[in-house]
Amino acid sequence: KRETCVVTKNNDKWGIVSTDGNATILVPFIYDDMTWFVCPVVGVKKEGKYGYIRPDGNLITPIEYDGIQFFDKGIFWRGAPSYSRFERDGKYGVIDYDGNYTPEHFDEIIVEDTDGALKARIGDQIAYITKEGNLDIDECDAWYVYQEI
């Protein structure tokens, strides 16, 4: 049985509760901010820093980034964007719907509607981002925004 849940606020803190009729607390109300439920990746803010958790409260990334942004490009699954960008000290990384993420070493993340692949810039080099977080000029190795469902 799959448990459903919802992001909610209590006493100025955010958490996640089940929608099973009992409102069981799945993620304690400890976050200063939280993205609306973006299954299975939820962006959170705590003490001025950002990170990503699962709806059960398990950390995907450390909560140490300066900012996060979910993109609305690509196919949506139950209203969820297929990836998000995070930033620390002026450098960017990307996390996908499954919780896979790159190091934050890109100067810019670029999304083009024409081919649906993620591109990034490091210095003067612009190329496709691979799942390993590298740049590659070969589109065949690109990490695609458009995910099949």
XYZ file of N, CA and C in Angstrom:
447
model
N 0.839 -1.187 0.000
C 0.000 0.000 0.000
C 0.876 1.240 0.000
N 0.589 2.152 -0.883
C 1.361 3.382 -0.988
C 0.729 4.454 -0.113
N 1.566 5.069 0.713
C 1.065 6.113 1.602
C 1.075 7.451 0.875
N -0.002 8.208 1.024
C -0.051 9.539 0.443
C 0.167 10.556 1.550
N 0.677 11.708 1.163
C 1.015 12.704 2.162
C 0.904 14.103 1.579
N 1.024 15.082 2.466
C 0.898 16.478 2.058
C 1.864 17.324 2.881
N 2.412 18.360 2.239
C 3.252 19.343 2.922
C 2.327 20.294 3.670
N 2.639 20.577 4.924
C 1.789 21.468 5.706
C 2.620 22.266 6.708
N 2.028 23.328 7.238
C 2.709 24.244 8.151
C 2.020 24.191 9.512
N 2.818 24.214 10.586
C 2.305 24.190 11.946
C 3.226 25.053 12.812
N 2.688 26.092 13.448
C 3.485 26.988 14.294
C 4.709 27.542 13.570
N 4.501 28.026 12.341
C 5.551 28.641 11.519
C 6.657 27.695 11.079
N 6.470 26.402 11.219
C 7.431 25.413 10.725
C 6.710 24.459 9.789
N 7.460 23.913 8.831
C 6.896 23.038 7.810
C 7.263 21.587 8.063
N 6.362 20.691 7.673
C 6.579 19.256 7.766
C 5.685 18.543 6.781
N 5.652 17.222 6.875
C 4.816 16.416 5.985
C 3.975 15.477 6.847
N 2.689 15.424 6.546
C 1.775 14.530 7.259
C 1.086 13.611 6.254
N 0.651 12.454 6.753
C -0.059 11.504 5.909
C -1.489 11.993 5.692
N -2.080 11.517 4.631
C -3.478 11.845 4.351
C -4.341 10.595 4.531
N -3.941 9.748 5.485
C -4.646 8.493 5.728
C -5.839 8.649 6.661
N -6.160 9.889 7.025
C -7.254 10.135 7.948
C -6.792 10.354 9.374
N -5.539 9.975 9.658
C -4.976 10.159 11.004
C -3.994 11.320 11.089
N -3.627 11.869 9.952
C -2.638 12.957 9.878
C -1.365 12.598 10.635
N -0.863 11.392 10.399
C 0.382 10.938 11.006
C 1.528 11.815 10.524
N 2.361 12.292 11.436
C 3.496 13.133 11.065
C 4.590 12.238 10.477
N 4.899 12.464 9.206
C 5.944 11.712 8.517
C 7.278 12.438 8.570
N 7.230 13.756 8.478
C 8.420 14.612 8.600
C 8.088 15.651 9.655
N 8.863 15.705 10.740
C 8.563 16.659 11.823
C 8.545 18.102 11.318
N 7.845 18.949 12.030
C 7.738 20.372 11.693
C 8.993 21.103 12.163
N 10.079 20.941 11.388
C 11.376 21.525 11.761
C 11.928 22.450 10.685
N 11.250 22.537 9.535
C 11.791 23.303 8.415
C 11.176 24.697 8.351
N 12.013 25.670 7.991
C 11.570 27.050 7.853
C 10.731 27.251 6.592
N 10.969 26.433 5.586
C 10.208 26.491 4.345
C 10.336 25.141 3.661
N 9.404 24.853 2.774
C 9.380 23.568 2.090
C 8.626 23.755 0.783
N 9.118 23.132 -0.290
C 8.383 23.198 -1.545
C 7.113 22.390 -1.397
N 6.121 22.734 -2.190
C 4.935 21.904 -2.216
C 5.377 20.527 -2.630
N 4.623 19.567 -2.278
C 5.000 18.174 -2.461
C 5.412 17.906 -3.902
N 6.688 17.632 -4.118
C 7.242 17.328 -5.427
C 7.791 15.907 -5.332
N 6.890 14.959 -5.421
C 7.204 13.544 -5.203
C 8.228 13.069 -6.208
N 9.252 12.340 -5.813
C 9.656 12.017 -4.457
C 10.790 12.895 -3.935
N 10.916 14.100 -4.462
C 11.950 15.032 -4.008
C 11.264 16.280 -3.448
N 11.617 16.665 -2.232
C 11.046 17.852 -1.604
C 12.195 18.794 -1.260
N 12.091 20.044 -1.699
C 13.085 21.043 -1.338
C 12.752 21.616 0.031
N 13.779 21.771 0.885
C 13.554 22.291 2.232
C 14.543 23.416 2.540
N 14.137 24.278 3.493
C 14.990 25.344 3.985
C 15.038 25.245 5.501
N 16.263 25.310 6.038
C 16.435 25.254 7.483
C 17.633 26.128 7.847
N 17.385 27.073 8.745
C 18.441 27.983 9.213
C 19.161 28.674 8.059
N 18.382 29.091 7.050
C 18.928 29.865 5.937
C 19.583 29.056 4.838
N 19.620 27.745 4.941
C 20.225 26.883 3.913
C 19.179 25.936 3.354
N 19.452 25.436 2.141
C 18.500 24.590 1.428
C 19.079 23.211 1.159
N 18.190 22.266 0.963
C 18.571 20.908 0.584
C 17.354 20.160 0.106
N 17.505 18.847 -0.051
C 16.429 18.011 -0.566
C 16.228 16.807 0.343
N 14.959 16.456 0.571
C 14.615 15.285 1.358
C 13.618 14.433 0.590
N 13.426 13.219 1.059
C 12.347 12.353 0.587
C 11.108 12.661 1.430
N 9.930 12.300 0.959
C 8.711 12.539 1.738
C 8.680 11.816 3.086
N 9.569 10.831 3.281
C 9.643 10.155 4.579
C 10.635 10.839 5.525
N 11.258 11.935 5.069
C 12.182 12.693 5.900
C 13.643 12.364 5.699
N 13.968 11.308 4.974
C 15.368 10.964 4.733
C 16.023 12.009 3.837
N 17.239 12.415 4.204
C 17.980 13.395 3.415
C 18.438 12.793 2.099
N 18.296 13.556 1.034
C 18.890 13.205 -0.252
C 20.234 13.918 -0.362
N 20.234 15.208 -0.036
C 21.458 16.009 -0.035
C 21.602 16.656 1.341
N 22.784 17.125 1.659
C 22.912 17.922 2.880
C 22.099 19.212 2.743
N 21.702 19.782 3.845
C 20.999 21.067 3.831
C 22.059 22.146 4.003
N 22.694 22.491 2.875
C 23.829 23.411 2.914
C 23.915 24.325 1.702
N 22.879 24.325 0.865
C 22.914 25.128 -0.357
C 22.329 26.512 -0.119
N 22.772 27.469 -0.954
C 22.310 28.852 -0.834
C 20.936 29.062 -1.468
N 20.545 28.200 -2.367
C 19.252 28.334 -3.022
C 18.931 27.110 -3.854
N 17.642 26.919 -4.141
C 17.186 25.851 -5.027
C 16.090 26.402 -5.928
N 15.934 25.780 -7.084
C 14.893 26.186 -8.017
C 14.435 24.974 -8.801
N 13.135 24.671 -8.737
C 12.563 23.604 -9.557
C 12.207 24.204 -10.900
N 12.546 23.494 -11.970
C 12.272 23.963 -13.317
C 10.988 23.350 -13.835
N 10.318 24.084 -14.704
C 9.060 23.595 -15.255
C 9.198 23.107 -16.688
N 10.403 22.786 -17.091
C 10.610 22.225 -18.428
C 10.506 20.715 -18.340
N 10.139 20.086 -19.416
C 10.108 18.631 -19.430
C 8.737 18.077 -19.089
N 8.658 16.787 -19.090
C 7.407 16.112 -18.785
C 7.191 16.124 -17.281
N 5.978 16.333 -16.891
C 5.642 16.368 -15.472
C 4.972 15.055 -15.087
N 5.303 14.596 -13.912
C 4.683 13.397 -13.369
C 3.918 13.816 -12.145
N 2.599 13.735 -12.198
C 1.741 14.202 -11.111
C 2.071 15.639 -10.730
N 2.361 16.458 -11.724
C 2.638 17.862 -11.481
C 4.043 18.154 -11.017
N 4.931 17.161 -11.011
C 6.277 17.349 -10.485
C 7.269 17.654 -11.604
N 8.073 18.708 -11.446
C 9.121 18.960 -12.428
C 10.110 17.808 -12.435
N 10.797 17.611 -13.537
C 11.701 16.480 -13.631
C 13.079 16.764 -13.051
N 13.411 18.015 -12.748
C 14.680 18.285 -12.096
C 14.676 19.656 -11.435
N 15.707 19.883 -10.637
C 15.851 21.139 -9.911
C 17.323 21.546 -9.920
N 17.546 22.836 -9.855
C 18.902 23.387 -9.782
C 19.165 23.819 -8.341
N 20.378 23.589 -7.850
C 20.763 24.105 -6.543
C 22.051 24.893 -6.680
N 22.265 25.808 -5.725
C 23.385 26.748 -5.835
C 24.087 26.903 -4.503
N 25.432 26.959 -4.575
C 26.249 27.265 -3.407
C 27.468 28.056 -3.876
N 27.683 29.185 -3.249
C 28.834 30.043 -3.552
C 28.952 30.373 -5.036
N 27.805 30.631 -5.688
C 27.810 31.038 -7.089
C 27.998 29.913 -8.083
N 28.025 28.673 -7.637
C 28.151 27.508 -8.524
C 26.873 26.683 -8.428
N 26.543 25.977 -9.522
C 25.274 25.271 -9.610
C 25.457 23.776 -9.837
N 24.491 23.025 -9.350
C 24.375 21.602 -9.612
C 22.939 21.301 -9.965
N 22.664 20.046 -10.322
C 21.328 19.639 -10.726
C 20.966 18.344 -10.006
N 19.705 18.250 -9.585
C 19.169 17.023 -9.011
C 17.965 16.606 -9.838
N 17.823 15.300 -10.074
C 16.679 14.839 -10.860
C 15.592 14.272 -9.959
N 14.529 13.878 -10.579
C 13.345 13.360 -9.906
C 13.667 12.156 -9.009
N 14.666 11.367 -9.394
C 15.032 10.168 -8.632
C 15.995 10.454 -7.487
N 16.453 11.701 -7.371
C 17.388 12.035 -6.298
C 18.847 11.950 -6.705
N 19.133 11.700 -7.983
C 20.509 11.713 -8.472
C 20.941 13.160 -8.627
N 22.152 13.490 -8.190
C 22.579 14.876 -8.332
C 24.054 14.995 -8.656
N 24.372 16.132 -9.272
C 25.744 16.433 -9.681
C 26.414 17.267 -8.597
N 27.741 17.365 -8.650
C 28.403 18.356 -7.789
C 27.998 19.756 -8.252
N 28.133 20.735 -7.387
C 27.806 22.105 -7.778
C 29.074 22.788 -8.282
N 29.394 22.510 -9.550
C 30.594 23.108 -10.141
C 30.316 23.838 -11.455
N 29.041 23.986 -11.814
C 28.698 24.678 -13.057
C 28.505 26.175 -12.801
N 28.908 26.988 -13.788
C 28.688 28.432 -13.706
C 27.260 28.805 -14.073
N 26.612 27.967 -14.883
C 25.252 28.240 -15.332
C 24.612 26.929 -15.789
N 23.320 26.776 -15.541
C 22.546 25.648 -16.058
C 21.673 26.188 -17.183
N 21.680 25.512 -18.317
C 20.969 25.982 -19.502
C 19.957 24.919 -19.918
N 18.724 25.335 -20.131
C 17.690 24.431 -20.621
C 17.218 24.965 -21.961
N 17.261 24.106 -22.964
C 16.791 24.490 -24.288
C 15.587 23.650 -24.647
N 14.538 24.302 -25.094
C 13.318 23.590 -25.471
C 13.514 22.722 -26.707
N 14.533 23.008 -27.497
C 14.676 22.329 -28.774
C 15.008 20.852 -28.634
N 15.899 20.495 -27.697
C 16.293 19.092 -27.616
C 15.997 18.451 -26.263
N 15.600 19.237 -25.271
C 15.227 18.679 -23.990
C 16.375 18.199 -23.142
N 17.603 18.471 -23.532
C 18.758 18.019 -22.758
C 19.249 19.141 -21.858
N 19.822 18.754 -20.745
C 20.418 19.740 -19.841
C 21.800 20.117 -20.348
N 22.047 21.408 -20.400
C 23.377 21.906 -20.742
C 23.857 22.771 -19.591
N 25.160 22.961 -19.546
C 25.741 23.817 -18.524
C 26.936 24.545 -19.106
N 27.319 25.583 -18.372
C 28.509 26.337 -18.756
C 29.502 26.280 -17.613
N 30.752 25.951 -17.959
C 31.884 26.087 -17.053
C 32.890 26.957 -17.792
N 33.098 28.176 -17.305
C 33.952 29.116 -18.024
C 33.335 29.413 -19.378
N 34.109 29.225 -20.449
C 33.616 29.464 -21.805
C 33.032 28.216 -22.457
N 33.145 27.067 -21.806
C 32.672 25.815 -22.396
C 31.197 25.579 -22.051
N 30.395 25.338 -23.099
C 28.989 24.971 -22.934
C 28.817 23.595 -23.574
N 28.255 22.662 -22.813
C 28.051 21.306 -23.321
C 26.939 20.642 -22.528
N 26.615 19.410 -22.904
C 25.575 18.645 -22.225
C 26.086 18.138 -20.879
N 25.179 18.069 -19.910
C 25.522 17.509 -18.601
C 25.244 16.014 -18.651
N 26.225 15.223 -18.216
C 26.025 13.781 -18.116
C 25.522 13.439 -16.717
N 25.011 12.225 -16.539
C 24.545 11.774 -15.222
C 25.665 11.841 -14.185
N 26.897 11.738 -14.626
C 28.045 11.786 -13.718
C 28.411 13.216 -13.328
N 27.760 14.196 -13.957
C 28.023 15.591 -13.642
C 29.139 16.200 -14.453
N 29.522 15.562 -15.539
C 30.560 16.089 -16.420
C 29.919 16.803 -17.596
N 30.731 17.515 -18.349
C 30.270 18.128 -19.593
C 30.729 17.264 -20.756
N 29.842 17.094 -21.741
C 30.154 16.265 -22.900
C 29.488 16.894 -24.118
N 30.238 17.036 -25.202
C 29.653 17.638 -26.401
C 28.751 16.665 -27.146
N 28.810 15.372 -26.800
C 27.994 14.349 -27.459
C 26.615 14.277 -26.809
N 25.571 14.622 -27.572
C 24.216 14.614 -27.031
C 23.776 13.217 -26.589
N 24.383 12.174 -27.136
C 24.010 10.807 -26.764
C 24.260 10.525 -25.286
N 25.188 11.235 -24.666
C 25.504 11.039 -23.253
C 24.785 12.021 -22.344
N 23.889 12.827 -22.916
C 23.248 13.900 -22.152
C 22.234 13.375 -21.147
N 22.083 14.141 -20.080
C 21.089 13.869 -19.044
C 19.831 14.597 -19.468
N 18.830 13.874 -19.905
C 17.656 14.496 -20.495
C 16.668 15.017 -19.455
N 16.126 16.184 -19.744
C 15.064 16.765 -18.952
C 13.784 15.964 -19.166
N 13.521 15.623 -20.392
C 12.281 14.933 -20.731
C 12.416 13.463 -20.363
N 11.714 13.062 -19.319
C 11.801 11.690 -18.842
C 10.602 10.901 -19.323
N 10.849 9.653 -19.706
C 9.740 8.800 -20.121
C 9.031 8.279 -18.895
N 7.705 8.187 -18.997
C 6.932 7.667 -17.873
C 6.054 6.514 -18.320
